Structures are given as structure tokens and as C-alpha cells.
Short mmCIF file of C-alpha atoms and ligand atoms in Angstrom, two decimals:
data_model
loop_
_atom_site.label_atom_id
_atom_site.label_comp_id
_atom_site.label_asym_id
_atom_site.label_seq_id
_atom_site.Cartn_x
_atom_site.Cartn_y
_atom_site.Cartn_z
CA MET A 1 -19.31 -11.47 18.71
CA ARG A 2 -22.60 -11.65 17.03
CA ALA A 3 -24.69 -14.67 14.93
CA ALA A 4 -23.28 -14.79 11.76
CA GLY A 5 -25.41 -14.11 8.95
CA THR A 6 -27.72 -11.95 10.46
CA THR A 7 -29.78 -9.10 7.76
CA SER A 8 -29.85 -6.15 9.84
CA ARG A 9 -26.50 -6.61 12.12
CA ILE A 10 -25.60 -3.11 12.34
CA THR A 11 -26.77 -2.10 15.94
CA ALA A 12 -26.35 0.98 18.28
CA LYS A 13 -22.80 -1.46 19.34
CA THR A 14 -21.50 -1.78 15.98
CA ARG A 15 -17.65 -0.20 16.21
CA VAL A 16 -17.06 1.57 13.14
CA ILE A 17 -13.88 1.17 10.95
CA GLY A 18 -12.75 3.66 7.95
CA LEU A 19 -11.41 4.59 4.63
CA LEU A 20 -9.68 7.92 4.41
CA GLY A 21 -8.25 8.94 1.48
CA SER A 22 -9.35 10.09 -2.40
CA PRO A 23 -10.00 8.87 -4.60
CA VAL A 24 -12.04 5.56 -2.47
CA SER A 25 -14.53 4.66 -4.11
CA HIS A 26 -12.66 1.75 -6.12
CA SER A 27 -11.57 -0.30 -3.04
CA ARG A 28 -12.68 -3.42 -2.47
CA SER A 29 -11.55 -3.19 1.05
CA PRO A 30 -15.31 -2.10 2.69
CA VAL A 31 -16.36 -5.60 0.56
CA MET A 32 -13.45 -7.69 1.96
CA GLN A 33 -13.66 -6.70 5.50
CA ASN A 34 -17.69 -6.09 5.88
CA SER A 35 -17.67 -9.93 4.52
CA VAL A 36 -15.42 -11.52 6.81
CA TYR A 37 -17.20 -9.39 9.96
CA GLU A 38 -20.25 -11.08 8.80
CA ALA A 39 -18.91 -14.51 8.16
CA MET A 40 -16.54 -14.63 11.93
CA GLY A 41 -19.43 -13.11 13.98
CA LEU A 42 -17.69 -10.18 14.62
CA ASP A 43 -19.72 -6.26 15.25
CA PHE A 44 -17.72 -4.14 13.47
CA VAL A 45 -18.59 -2.25 10.28
CA TYR A 46 -15.83 -0.60 7.22
CA VAL A 47 -17.07 2.22 5.85
CA ALA A 48 -15.06 4.47 3.09
CA PHE A 49 -14.85 8.05 3.60
CA ASP A 50 -13.71 10.29 0.69
CA VAL A 51 -11.28 12.84 2.27
CA GLY A 52 -8.71 14.96 0.29
CA LEU A 53 -5.42 16.76 1.90
CA ASP A 54 -7.36 19.83 2.76
CA ARG A 55 -9.61 17.83 5.36
CA VAL A 56 -6.40 15.57 6.97
CA ALA A 57 -6.73 17.08 10.80
CA GLU A 58 -10.69 17.07 10.70
CA ALA A 59 -10.71 13.53 9.69
CA ALA A 60 -8.31 12.68 11.95
CA ARG A 61 -10.25 14.73 14.93
CA ALA A 62 -13.44 12.92 13.74
CA VAL A 63 -12.13 9.43 14.48
CA ARG A 64 -11.52 10.46 18.22
CA THR A 65 -14.65 12.55 18.26
CA LEU A 66 -17.07 9.83 16.76
CA GLY A 67 -15.07 7.02 18.38
CA LEU A 68 -14.25 5.02 15.30
CA ARG A 69 -12.51 2.21 16.44
CA GLY A 70 -9.49 3.06 13.77
CA ALA A 71 -9.32 3.31 9.62
CA ASN A 72 -7.06 2.11 6.90
CA VAL A 73 -5.80 5.40 5.36
CA THR A 74 -4.65 5.27 1.43
CA MET A 75 -3.83 7.97 -0.16
CA PRO A 76 -3.00 10.97 -0.54
CA LEU A 77 -3.10 10.84 3.28
CA LYS A 78 -0.27 8.51 4.06
CA ARG A 79 1.93 10.78 5.20
CA ALA A 80 0.26 13.88 5.50
CA ILE A 81 -1.90 12.37 8.76
CA LEU A 82 1.14 12.20 10.92
CA PRO A 83 1.25 15.20 12.51
CA HIS A 84 -2.46 14.07 14.08
CA LEU A 85 -1.58 11.00 15.23
CA ASP A 86 -0.15 10.06 18.99
CA ALA A 87 2.20 7.46 17.97
CA LEU A 88 3.44 5.40 15.27
CA SER A 89 4.61 1.79 15.44
CA PRO A 90 8.43 1.06 14.64
CA ALA A 91 7.72 0.14 11.00
CA ALA A 92 5.66 3.33 10.56
CA ARG A 93 8.34 5.10 11.81
CA LEU A 94 10.37 4.06 9.51
CA ALA A 95 8.57 4.39 6.51
CA GLU A 96 7.27 7.83 7.66
CA ALA A 97 3.61 6.63 6.60
CA VAL A 98 0.88 5.01 8.09
CA ASN A 99 -1.67 2.90 6.41
CA VAL A 100 -3.44 1.89 9.71
CA ILE A 101 -5.17 3.94 12.85
CA VAL A 102 -5.87 2.24 15.90
CA ASN A 103 -8.08 4.44 18.26
CA ASP A 104 -7.55 3.14 21.88
CA GLY A 105 -9.78 5.36 23.44
CA GLY A 106 -8.80 8.51 21.61
CA THR A 107 -4.96 7.34 21.44
CA LEU A 108 -4.65 7.15 17.89
CA THR A 109 -1.31 4.55 16.98
CA GLY A 110 -0.37 4.72 13.29
CA HIS A 111 0.81 1.51 11.87
CA ILE A 112 2.36 0.49 8.53
CA THR A 113 0.94 -2.96 6.65
CA ASP A 114 1.28 -2.23 3.11
CA GLY A 115 5.26 -3.46 2.51
CA GLU A 116 4.20 -6.44 4.77
CA GLY A 117 1.98 -7.21 2.71
CA PHE A 118 3.81 -6.64 -0.41
CA MET A 119 6.11 -9.05 0.47
CA LEU A 120 3.79 -11.72 1.10
CA SER A 121 1.79 -11.16 -2.42
CA LEU A 122 5.44 -11.56 -3.85
CA ALA A 123 5.99 -14.94 -1.63
CA GLU A 124 2.33 -16.36 -2.80
CA ALA A 125 3.61 -15.45 -6.33
CA GLY A 126 7.03 -17.68 -5.97
CA VAL A 127 9.33 -14.49 -6.62
CA ALA A 128 12.17 -14.97 -4.12
CA HIS A 129 13.55 -11.70 -3.35
CA GLU A 130 16.63 -12.08 -0.87
CA GLY A 131 19.66 -10.43 -2.50
CA ARG A 132 17.91 -8.86 -5.41
CA HIS A 133 17.99 -5.79 -6.81
CA MET A 134 14.61 -3.63 -6.21
CA VAL A 135 13.61 -0.68 -8.52
CA ILE A 136 10.08 1.06 -7.26
CA VAL A 137 8.84 3.62 -9.05
CA GLY A 138 7.62 6.72 -6.74
CA ALA A 139 8.94 7.22 -3.08
CA GLY A 140 5.25 8.22 -1.58
CA GLY A 141 3.67 6.17 0.99
CA ALA A 142 3.49 2.57 -0.35
CA GLY A 143 6.48 2.89 -2.03
CA MET A 144 8.92 3.61 0.94
CA ALA A 145 6.75 1.41 3.10
CA VAL A 146 7.49 -1.73 0.56
CA ALA A 147 11.31 -0.20 0.35
CA VAL A 148 11.27 -0.48 4.26
CA GLN A 149 10.18 -4.03 4.52
CA ALA A 150 11.91 -5.65 1.56
CA ALA A 151 15.07 -3.93 3.12
CA LEU A 152 13.98 -5.66 6.40
CA ASP A 153 13.25 -8.64 4.61
CA GLY A 154 16.80 -9.24 3.14
CA ILE A 155 16.58 -7.80 -0.45
CA GLY A 156 20.04 -7.08 -1.73
CA LYS A 157 19.55 -3.17 -2.80
CA VAL A 158 16.85 -0.97 -3.32
CA THR A 159 16.71 2.03 -5.74
CA LEU A 160 13.71 4.29 -5.44
CA LEU A 161 12.78 6.25 -8.96
CA ASN A 162 10.79 9.58 -8.18
CA ARG A 163 10.08 12.69 -10.49
CA ARG A 164 12.16 15.87 -9.86
CA ASP A 165 9.70 17.91 -8.19
CA ALA A 166 8.83 20.05 -4.67
CA PHE A 167 8.88 16.46 -3.10
CA PHE A 168 12.25 15.08 -4.36
CA ASP A 169 14.54 16.61 -1.70
CA GLU A 170 12.06 15.09 1.04
CA ALA A 171 12.13 11.66 -0.12
CA ARG A 172 15.37 12.08 -0.36
CA ALA A 173 15.80 13.27 2.84
CA HIS A 174 13.89 10.28 3.90
CA VAL A 175 15.80 7.78 1.86
CA ASP A 176 19.48 9.07 4.21
CA ARG A 177 17.61 9.17 7.29
CA LEU A 178 17.22 5.23 6.56
CA LYS A 179 20.20 4.39 5.71
CA GLY A 180 21.48 4.00 9.53
CA HIS A 181 18.59 1.79 10.17
CA VAL A 182 18.82 -1.38 7.43
CA ASP A 183 21.18 -3.44 6.20
CA CYS A 184 21.19 -2.85 2.32
CA PRO A 185 21.68 0.19 0.11
CA VAL A 186 19.04 2.34 -0.80
CA ASP A 187 19.05 4.97 -3.10
CA LEU A 188 17.04 7.34 -4.58
CA ALA A 189 17.42 8.39 -8.83
CA ASP A 190 15.16 10.84 -10.66
CA LEU A 191 12.68 9.45 -13.04
CA ASP A 192 12.72 12.77 -15.01
CA ASP A 193 16.22 11.76 -16.13
CA PRO A 194 16.05 9.29 -18.93
CA GLU A 195 19.95 7.96 -17.91
CA ALA A 196 19.00 7.27 -14.36
CA ARG A 197 15.81 5.42 -15.42
CA ALA A 198 17.35 3.49 -17.84
CA THR A 199 20.37 2.10 -15.49
CA ALA A 200 17.76 1.22 -12.73
CA LEU A 201 15.59 -0.73 -15.32
CA ARG A 202 18.86 -2.75 -16.84
CA SER A 203 19.60 -4.12 -13.20
CA ALA A 204 16.33 -4.11 -11.54
CA ASP A 205 15.41 -7.91 -10.43
CA ILE A 206 11.95 -6.69 -8.90
CA LEU A 207 10.54 -3.63 -10.62
CA VAL A 208 7.87 -2.33 -8.81
CA ASN A 209 4.94 0.53 -9.21
CA ALA A 210 4.14 2.41 -6.66
CA THR A 211 2.92 5.44 -8.26
CA PRO A 212 -1.01 5.42 -9.19
CA ILE A 213 -0.23 6.33 -12.78
CA GLY A 214 -2.27 3.11 -14.27
CA MET A 215 -5.32 3.38 -12.11
CA GLU A 216 -9.04 3.59 -13.21
CA GLY A 217 -8.44 7.22 -15.09
CA SER A 218 -5.07 6.86 -16.65
CA GLU A 219 -5.61 3.09 -17.88
CA ASP A 220 -3.48 3.87 -20.64
CA GLU A 221 -0.40 5.27 -19.20
CA MET A 222 2.49 4.59 -17.23
CA ALA A 223 4.87 6.23 -14.43
CA LEU A 224 7.83 5.01 -16.49
CA PRO A 225 7.52 6.73 -20.01
CA ASP A 226 9.55 3.71 -21.61
CA LEU A 227 10.98 0.35 -20.83
CA ALA A 228 13.51 -0.34 -23.62
CA ALA A 229 15.74 -1.61 -21.28
CA LEU A 230 13.53 -3.98 -19.04
CA ARG A 231 14.96 -7.46 -19.54
CA PRO A 232 12.33 -10.61 -19.52
CA GLU A 233 14.06 -12.04 -16.18
CA THR A 234 12.92 -8.95 -14.35
CA VAL A 235 9.64 -9.74 -12.54
CA VAL A 236 7.05 -6.60 -12.90
CA CYS A 237 4.75 -5.38 -9.88
CA ASP A 238 1.46 -3.02 -10.18
CA LEU A 239 0.44 -1.93 -5.96
CA ILE A 240 -2.46 -0.88 -8.44
CA TYR A 241 -5.01 -3.57 -8.08
CA VAL A 242 -8.08 -1.81 -9.94
CA PRO A 243 -7.23 -2.26 -13.09
CA LYS A 244 -5.95 -5.59 -11.69
CA GLU A 245 -3.94 -5.94 -14.92
CA THR A 246 -2.48 -2.46 -15.46
CA HIS A 247 -0.46 -0.70 -18.85
CA LEU A 248 3.00 -1.25 -17.02
CA LEU A 249 1.92 -5.17 -16.53
CA LYS A 250 0.84 -5.43 -19.69
CA GLU A 251 3.97 -4.09 -21.57
CA ALA A 252 5.75 -6.28 -19.25
CA ALA A 253 3.97 -9.28 -20.02
CA ARG A 254 4.40 -8.75 -23.80
CA ARG A 255 8.11 -8.77 -23.01
CA GLY A 256 8.11 -12.12 -21.55
CA CYS A 257 8.59 -10.34 -17.87
CA LYS A 258 6.25 -12.27 -15.03
CA THR A 259 3.98 -10.05 -13.44
CA VAL A 260 2.45 -9.52 -10.01
CA SER A 261 -0.41 -7.43 -9.72
CA GLY A 262 -1.70 -5.19 -6.26
CA LEU A 263 -4.12 -7.67 -5.50
CA GLY A 264 -2.04 -9.96 -3.50
CA MET A 265 -0.95 -6.74 -1.53
CA GLN A 266 -4.61 -5.94 -0.98
CA LEU A 267 -5.43 -9.09 0.47
CA TYR A 268 -1.81 -9.11 3.10
CA GLN A 269 -1.84 -5.67 4.20
CA ALA A 270 -5.48 -6.26 5.54
CA VAL A 271 -4.18 -9.42 7.82
CA PRO A 272 -2.27 -7.49 10.39
CA ALA A 273 -4.93 -4.76 10.49
CA PHE A 274 -7.49 -6.87 11.06
CA LYS A 275 -5.98 -8.10 13.99
CA LEU A 276 -5.05 -4.74 15.29
CA TRP A 277 -8.92 -3.70 15.07
CA THR A 278 -10.69 -6.67 16.21
CA GLY A 279 -8.18 -8.71 17.92
CA HIS A 280 -9.21 -11.74 15.77
CA ASP A 281 -7.12 -13.47 13.10
CA MET A 282 -8.80 -12.15 9.89
CA ASP A 283 -10.53 -15.61 8.11
CA ILE A 284 -8.28 -15.37 5.06
CA GLY A 285 -10.46 -17.90 2.57
CA VAL A 286 -13.68 -15.42 3.22
CA ALA A 287 -11.39 -12.28 2.36
CA ARG A 288 -9.85 -13.89 -0.48
CA ARG A 289 -13.76 -15.08 -1.77
CA ALA A 290 -14.62 -11.57 -1.15
CA LEU A 291 -11.90 -9.67 -2.99
CA PHE A 292 -11.31 -12.39 -6.16
CA GLY A 293 -14.96 -13.61 -6.10
CA GLY A 294 -12.96 -17.56 -6.08
CA ALA A 295 -11.04 -16.86 -8.65
CA ARG A 296 -7.64 -17.36 -7.15
P1 NAP B 1 1.20 8.64 -2.22
O1 NAP B 1 1.71 8.27 -0.78
O2 NAP B 1 0.38 9.80 -2.69
O3 NAP B 1 2.51 8.52 -3.13
C1 NAP B 1 2.47 8.41 -4.54
C2 NAP B 1 3.54 8.29 -5.45
O4 NAP B 1 3.35 8.74 -6.49
C3 NAP B 1 4.68 9.46 -5.18
O5 NAP B 1 6.15 8.82 -5.15
C4 NAP B 1 4.51 10.49 -6.25
O6 NAP B 1 5.48 11.56 -6.74
C5 NAP B 1 4.18 9.43 -7.30
N1 NAP B 1 3.39 10.10 -8.64
C6 NAP B 1 1.90 10.80 -8.38
N2 NAP B 1 1.92 11.23 -9.77
C7 NAP B 1 2.73 10.54 -10.25
C8 NAP B 1 3.13 10.78 -11.80
N3 NAP B 1 1.77 11.61 -12.32
N4 NAP B 1 4.11 10.31 -12.54
C9 NAP B 1 5.41 9.86 -11.66
N5 NAP B 1 5.30 9.71 -10.34
C10 NAP B 1 3.77 10.37 -9.74
O7 NAP B 1 0.48 7.66 -2.80
P2 NAP B 1 0.39 5.89 -1.80
O8 NAP B 1 -0.45 5.73 -1.06
O9 NAP B 1 1.76 5.48 -1.77
O10 NAP B 1 -0.12 4.74 -3.42
C11 NAP B 1 0.49 4.82 -4.71
C12 NAP B 1 -0.63 3.77 -5.31
O11 NAP B 1 -0.10 2.33 -4.54
C13 NAP B 1 -1.43 3.80 -5.68
O12 NAP B 1 -2.02 3.11 -6.73
C14 NAP B 1 -2.53 2.94 -4.25
O13 NAP B 1 -3.66 2.63 -4.88
C15 NAP B 1 -1.48 1.64 -4.67
N6 NAP B 1 -1.53 0.99 -3.27
C16 NAP B 1 -1.82 -0.49 -3.46
C17 NAP B 1 -2.13 -1.21 -2.12
C18 NAP B 1 -2.59 -2.28 -2.45
O14 NAP B 1 -3.06 -3.28 -1.78
N7 NAP B 1 -2.16 -3.20 -3.33
C19 NAP B 1 -1.32 -0.21 -1.00
C20 NAP B 1 -1.26 1.04 -0.92
C21 NAP B 1 -1.01 1.50 -2.09
P3 NAP B 1 5.15 13.08 -5.96
O15 NAP B 1 5.66 12.93 -4.37
O16 NAP B 1 6.49 13.32 -7.05
O17 NAP B 1 3.91 13.75 -6.53
#
């Protein structure tokens, strides 16, 4: 523990936590985490490292070699890093993805807190999920994490939509493996098939974008080519938090839908991660102010 508010608080003893992925320059996690360490007097520092798929093995080795306390893992590494870890939490094993690594003396354990963060953000927005149909666009790391947590938390049905590319069969195999471990129906449909898209949209109570389409650089795009079948009763969520209101959310709001941005998820996924790394409960008020500037 250190005194809060010191101006040169980083010393030779400061523990380092990394953010691994690409791109990472948009991430607000460093500002949020460092604000909380400072406010709580914890001797940690959080730094973003731009690491692509081609360097995932080196990045995992670097966490061990340089003695980082741990890391957040973001796209495109959430699955790719699995073979380089020593152990997985039960939820990470089900989601087959990690967003948090904890380094205990060179042993790397992967955890997934994205799904928990998303479900907490839904609850904060006053969205009831029990028994509802959730349609998730994108069966990548975050999409599967949300599907797993929603299923564990009592959602009625999950439909994942993914484009039919080289990853599709892998996603189908993953969904089949999941079926033995959760109580609700989970299926995978083809995002490139207009009929499959329309069927999913018509029955969606909660629609979630779990693709990067709509982030800075693709602000005017949506992974769903059209929203004609979307009902105004559907709650539309985007896991993207920069920009705060994506093209999808703007279009959904225009159709009268309630919308939920990825900002709440970003806050709440950090809570269990913070505890795993530091052993302390995160000061949510400080984290919220760092992320949202006191606007929420
Ligand atoms: P990921 O593992 O790389 O998965 C990306 C998913 O998007 C895959 O299903 C991929 O399908 C799909 N996709 C990519 N490009 C596409 C395109 N042009 N058209 C249709 N589908 C496309 O990434 P991730 O970690 O799950 O992250 C997904 C998004 O969630 C990112 O925007 C990330 O920033 C956001 N996120 C937000 C939070 C938060 O705290 N708010 C937390 C986690 C993630 P293929 O595999 O077929 O390419």
C-alpha cells in the first residue's frame, strides 16, 4: 500500500498489469485502473501493449519473464492466448476465451469477466433478462462470454449469429459443446443468410453486437446489414464503448428501441479482475468517474 495522490508514485517495487491486444490505443482501461490504484494507494500501474496475433506466444512469455502481476486480454487474442496459459477458470473454460490473466509466480491462470460485466450493465440499465431471447451478433471471445453468462443467469434462449467464414464450423462445435453445460437452448445461425437474420431479429428480446463493426474507423457501419425485422420492444446493446453511441445504437433508437452501450460492461468487467490482481475491492465510484467523467 502507498499513500494516495503521490506525483511520482512508480518505484522499482510497483507491480505492472498489462492490456494485451490490438488495437488498444482507444482503451479507457489504463485511465480507469490507474485512477483507482492512485485513489486507493495501491502500488500497481496499468499499461497498454499493442500485440497482434503474430506475437501472442511472446506476449504470454513476456508476462512471465517480466513478472507482470497479470493482464487484460482483448481482441484479437482472447482465444489465441489459451494454449499459452497454465490454467482456466470454469467460466473461461466454458467460454473458451479469457479477458483476464493472473500471474502467480509464473503460473498464468485465465479468467473471463466480460459476461459478468455485461449482465451487470443490463441490470443497471433496468433490463430484465430472465426467460428472454438474446440474439448475439459475433461468436468471438466476448460474444461467447456473454452467451455463457446469460445462459448461467437464466436467459430463456440464446441465438448467436456469425458470418459463414473459416471460423463458423469452429463456432458451431463450440456451441454444441456448450449445450451439455447450460440449461437453455443455444444455437448458431448464419449472419450471411438474410432469412436467418430476419428470423433471429423478429424474435429477439435483447440484441447484442459483439463484433468490432461500429468502432472508431468503422463508425458508419453495422455487422447487421439491415434492421427491417427489428421490433421497437427489443433492447439493443453494443459491446463497443468508443464511440459511446454506435451506428447500430443510433439506428435502433430511431426505431424506438431502448439502447445500452458498452460503457457499463467496461466498468463492471473490471470489478472481478481488480480483485483477482490486487486482492482489494475496486472503488467503483472512482472507476466510474474516471471512465465517464462523472456524467453517469
Ligand atoms: P473477437 O474474439 O475477435 O471476436 C470478434 C467477432 O466479430 C467474431 O465473431 C468475428 O467473426 C466477428 N466479426 C469481425 N469482423 C466482422 C465483420 N466484418 N462482419 C461480421 N462479423 C465480424 O473479439 P472480441 O474480444 O469478442 O470483441 C468483440 C467486440 O466487443 C469488440 O468491439 C470489443 O471492443 C468489444 N468488447 C467490449 C467490452 C466492454 O467492456 N464493453 C469487452 C469485451 C469486448 P469471425 O470470427 O467470423 O471473423
